[in-house]
Coordinates of C-alpha atoms in Angstrom, one line a residue:
M16 CA 69.3 21.0 39.4
F17 CA 68.3 18.3 36.6
D18 CA 65.4 21.2 35.5
R19 CA 67.7 24.1 35.1
R20 CA 69.9 21.9 32.5
F21 CA 66.8 20.2 31.2
F22 CA 65.2 24.1 30.7
A23 CA 69.0 25.5 29.5
E24 CA 69.0 22.8 26.7
G25 CA 65.2 23.0 25.6
A26 CA 66.1 27.1 25.2
A27 CA 69.8 26.7 23.4
I28 CA 68.0 24.3 20.9
V29 CA 65.3 26.4 19.9
V30 CA 67.8 29.3 19.5
L31 CA 69.5 27.0 17.1
A32 CA 66.8 26.2 15.4
V33 CA 65.6 30.0 14.6
L34 CA 69.2 30.3 13.9
C35 CA 69.3 27.8 11.2
A36 CA 66.4 27.9 10.4
S37 CA 66.9 32.0 9.6
T38 CA 70.1 31.3 8.0
S39 CA 68.6 28.8 5.3
N40 CA 65.7 31.8 4.2
I41 CA 69.0 34.5 3.8
V42 CA 70.8 31.4 1.4
A43 CA 67.6 30.2 -0.7
A44 CA 67.1 31.0 -4.1
R45 CA 64.2 33.7 -4.7
E46 CA 61.4 31.2 -4.9
R47 CA 61.7 29.4 -1.8
K48 CA 62.5 33.0 0.2
L49 CA 60.3 33.7 2.9
A50 CA 59.2 37.1 2.6
P51 CA 59.3 39.3 5.8
V52 CA 55.9 40.7 6.8
G53 CA 54.6 44.1 4.7
D54 CA 53.4 46.9 5.6
Y55 CA 49.8 47.7 4.0
P56 CA 47.4 50.5 5.5
R57 CA 44.6 47.9 5.1
A58 CA 46.8 45.6 6.7
L59 CA 43.8 45.1 10.0
E60 CA 40.9 45.6 8.5
V61 CA 38.9 42.3 8.1
P62 CA 37.1 41.3 5.3
A63 CA 33.3 41.5 5.7
K64 CA 31.4 38.6 5.6
V65 CA 27.8 38.0 4.2
A66 CA 25.3 36.2 6.2
D67 CA 23.7 33.2 5.4
P68 CA 19.8 34.3 5.1
A69 CA 17.6 33.1 8.4
P70 CA 15.6 29.6 7.2
A71 CA 12.0 30.5 6.8
A72 CA 9.3 29.2 9.7
A73 CA 7.5 26.4 8.7
V74 CA 3.5 26.5 9.2
A75 CA 2.3 23.8 10.9
P76 CA -0.3 21.6 9.1
A77 CA -4.0 22.7 10.4
T78 CA -5.2 19.9 12.5
D79 CA -9.0 21.2 13.0
E80 CA -10.5 18.0 14.4
S81 CA -13.9 20.0 13.8
A82 CA -13.1 20.0 10.1
I83 CA -11.6 16.4 9.8
S84 CA -14.4 15.2 11.1
T85 CA -17.0 16.7 8.8
I86 CA -14.9 15.0 5.5
P87 CA -16.1 11.6 5.3
E88 CA -19.8 13.8 5.7
A89 CA -19.2 15.9 3.0
L90 CA -17.7 13.2 0.6
E91 CA -21.0 11.1 1.2
T92 CA -23.3 14.2 0.2
A93 CA -21.1 14.8 -2.9
A94 CA -20.8 11.1 -4.0
T95 CA -25.3 10.9 -3.5
T96 CA -25.6 14.2 -5.3
T97 CA -23.6 13.1 -8.2
A98 CA -25.2 9.6 -8.8
A99 CA -28.3 11.3 -8.5
A100 CA -27.8 14.1 -11.3
P101 CA -27.4 13.5 -15.1
S102 CA -23.7 13.6 -16.3
T103 CA -24.0 17.1 -18.4
A104 CA -20.2 17.7 -18.2
T105 CA -19.2 18.0 -21.9
P106 CA -15.8 16.2 -23.4
P107 CA -12.4 17.8 -22.7
Q108 CA -11.3 20.2 -26.0
P109 CA -8.2 20.1 -27.0
A110 CA -6.4 23.5 -26.0
L111 CA -5.3 26.5 -28.8
S112 CA -1.6 26.8 -29.0
T113 CA -0.9 30.4 -28.3
T114 CA 2.8 29.9 -29.8
P115 CA 2.7 31.7 -32.9
T116 CA 4.2 29.1 -36.1
T117 CA 7.0 31.8 -36.7
Q118 CA 9.1 33.6 -35.1
V119 CA 9.2 37.6 -35.9
K120 CA 12.6 39.0 -37.9
L121 CA 13.8 41.8 -38.0
P122 CA 13.7 43.6 -41.4
A123 CA 17.4 43.3 -43.2
G124 CA 19.5 46.1 -42.6
V125 CA 18.1 46.3 -39.0
P126 CA 21.4 46.0 -36.4
V127 CA 20.6 43.4 -33.7
P128 CA 20.9 44.8 -30.8
P129 CA 23.9 43.5 -28.4
K130 CA 23.8 41.9 -25.5
P131 CA 24.5 44.7 -22.3
K132 CA 27.8 43.3 -20.8
K133 CA 28.1 42.7 -17.2
L134 CA 29.3 45.5 -15.1
F135 CA 32.2 45.3 -12.5
A136 CA 31.2 48.3 -9.1
P137 CA 34.2 48.9 -7.3
H138 CA 33.7 46.9 -3.7
P139 CA 35.9 48.4 -0.6
D140 CA 34.5 46.5 2.3
V141 CA 35.1 43.5 0.1
A142 CA 38.6 42.3 -0.6
Y143 CA 37.5 40.5 -3.3
V144 CA 34.7 39.1 -5.7
E145 CA 35.0 35.7 -7.7
I146 CA 34.0 35.5 -11.7
T147 CA 32.9 33.3 -13.9
N148 CA 35.0 32.4 -17.6
A149 CA 32.7 34.6 -19.4
D150 CA 33.5 37.6 -16.5
A151 CA 37.1 36.2 -17.5
M152 CA 36.9 36.6 -21.5
Q153 CA 34.8 39.9 -21.0
L154 CA 37.6 41.6 -18.5
W155 CA 40.5 40.4 -21.0
H156 CA 38.5 41.8 -23.9
E157 CA 38.0 44.9 -22.4
K158 CA 41.9 45.0 -21.2
A159 CA 41.7 44.7 -17.9
I160 CA 44.6 43.8 -15.6
F161 CA 45.3 40.8 -15.2
I162 CA 48.0 39.5 -12.4
D163 CA 49.1 35.2 -12.2
A164 CA 49.5 34.5 -8.8
R165 CA 51.4 30.7 -9.7
R166 CA 55.0 30.8 -9.2
T167 CA 57.6 31.8 -12.1
D168 CA 58.6 29.1 -13.2
V169 CA 54.8 27.7 -13.7
F170 CA 54.2 30.8 -15.5
N171 CA 57.1 30.5 -17.5
Q172 CA 55.6 27.3 -19.1
G173 CA 52.1 29.0 -20.4
H174 CA 49.7 32.0 -18.7
I175 CA 46.6 33.7 -19.9
A176 CA 47.7 36.2 -22.5
G177 CA 49.0 40.1 -21.6
S178 CA 48.6 38.8 -18.0
R179 CA 51.2 39.8 -15.6
S180 CA 53.4 37.7 -13.3
M181 CA 52.9 38.5 -8.9
P182 CA 53.7 35.0 -7.4
V183 CA 52.7 35.5 -3.4
W184 CA 55.1 32.4 -2.2
E185 CA 58.2 34.0 -3.8
A186 CA 60.0 36.4 -1.4
D187 CA 59.9 39.3 -3.5
I188 CA 56.3 39.9 -3.4
N189 CA 55.9 42.7 -1.2
D190 CA 58.6 44.7 -3.9
R191 CA 56.4 43.9 -6.9
I192 CA 53.1 45.1 -5.0
R193 CA 54.8 48.1 -4.3
A194 CA 56.0 48.7 -7.5
F195 CA 52.2 47.7 -9.3
F196 CA 51.2 50.7 -6.8
D197 CA 53.6 53.1 -8.5
E198 CA 52.6 51.8 -11.6
V199 CA 48.6 51.5 -11.3
T200 CA 47.1 54.4 -9.5
N201 CA 43.3 53.8 -10.5
Q202 CA 42.5 51.3 -7.2
Q203 CA 38.8 51.5 -8.8
Q204 CA 39.3 49.5 -11.7
P205 CA 38.8 45.6 -12.8
I206 CA 41.8 43.7 -11.0
V207 CA 41.4 39.7 -12.5
V208 CA 43.8 37.7 -10.1
Y209 CA 44.4 33.8 -11.1
C210 CA 45.7 30.9 -10.2
S211 CA 45.7 27.4 -11.3
G212 CA 42.1 27.0 -10.0
G213 CA 40.5 24.2 -8.0
N214 CA 42.1 23.9 -4.5
C215 CA 44.7 26.6 -5.2
E216 CA 44.4 29.4 -2.9
D217 CA 47.2 31.6 -4.4
S218 CA 44.9 33.9 -6.4
H219 CA 42.9 34.8 -2.7
M220 CA 45.9 35.3 -0.9
L221 CA 47.3 37.7 -3.8
A222 CA 43.6 39.1 -3.8
D223 CA 43.9 40.3 0.1
K224 CA 47.6 41.3 -0.1
L225 CA 46.3 43.7 -3.3
W226 CA 43.0 45.0 -1.0
G227 CA 45.5 45.5 1.7
A228 CA 47.4 48.0 -0.7
G229 CA 44.2 49.7 -1.6
Y230 CA 42.9 48.3 -4.6
E231 CA 39.0 48.4 -4.6
N232 CA 38.0 46.3 -7.8
V233 CA 39.8 43.0 -6.9
L234 CA 38.5 39.8 -9.2
V235 CA 39.4 36.7 -8.4
Y236 CA 39.1 33.8 -11.6
K237 CA 38.4 31.2 -9.8
D238 CA 38.6 28.2 -12.4
G239 CA 41.7 29.8 -13.3
F240 CA 44.1 28.8 -16.0
P241 CA 42.8 25.4 -16.8
A242 CA 39.4 26.6 -17.5
W243 CA 40.8 29.3 -19.3
Q244 CA 43.2 27.0 -22.0
R245 CA 39.8 24.8 -22.2
M246 CA 37.2 27.5 -23.2
G247 CA 40.1 28.6 -25.6
G248 CA 41.3 32.0 -24.5
A249 CA 44.4 33.0 -26.2
V250 CA 47.7 32.0 -23.7
E251 CA 51.8 32.8 -24.4

């Protein structure tokens, strides 16, 4: 009897807890509400992981006893021969420098060839690829799409110029991804996702969602908005 009442009370507590949590989530503001599970075509696909290369096999040093035993005899013979023969070695000469004293300059009017730009190819088997500050600056100048994964209130305090707000923790994230999917039909173009850098994982989480929606060239700016500010990038 005691066991039945105990389990009944426990089940009632669990049901009440679920009801309270659901009610709290329903009445919560958009910034604090948890979104239901989304529907993405790649929801069951796992990004491929690159295996670490196997360490090179260590080569054991030779321990041939016969070779070791002949070393003292060889040294003794070499010392005797050196003492008997007169020294004919010439003093060392200074090395001749082969570096030209002056750099070759292009004639006036000849343009300097531009540095080749880095290409960002699609990677359909991997959810995202991390990029550096220089990569982010190049992509920004090339008018690539930038998406801010931080919360709306943080985005409004400052963000990379021209970036879109897509807060991964807010309740309408699935609606925003669907709207983005309807607008951006080229799924192979570079898309840069960022957050606050450091330990912030919001950009990686949003990149997984975008990859699940079918985008094959998502790039995570791992150092995020603080690094962009430090290197003088345009902000709004």
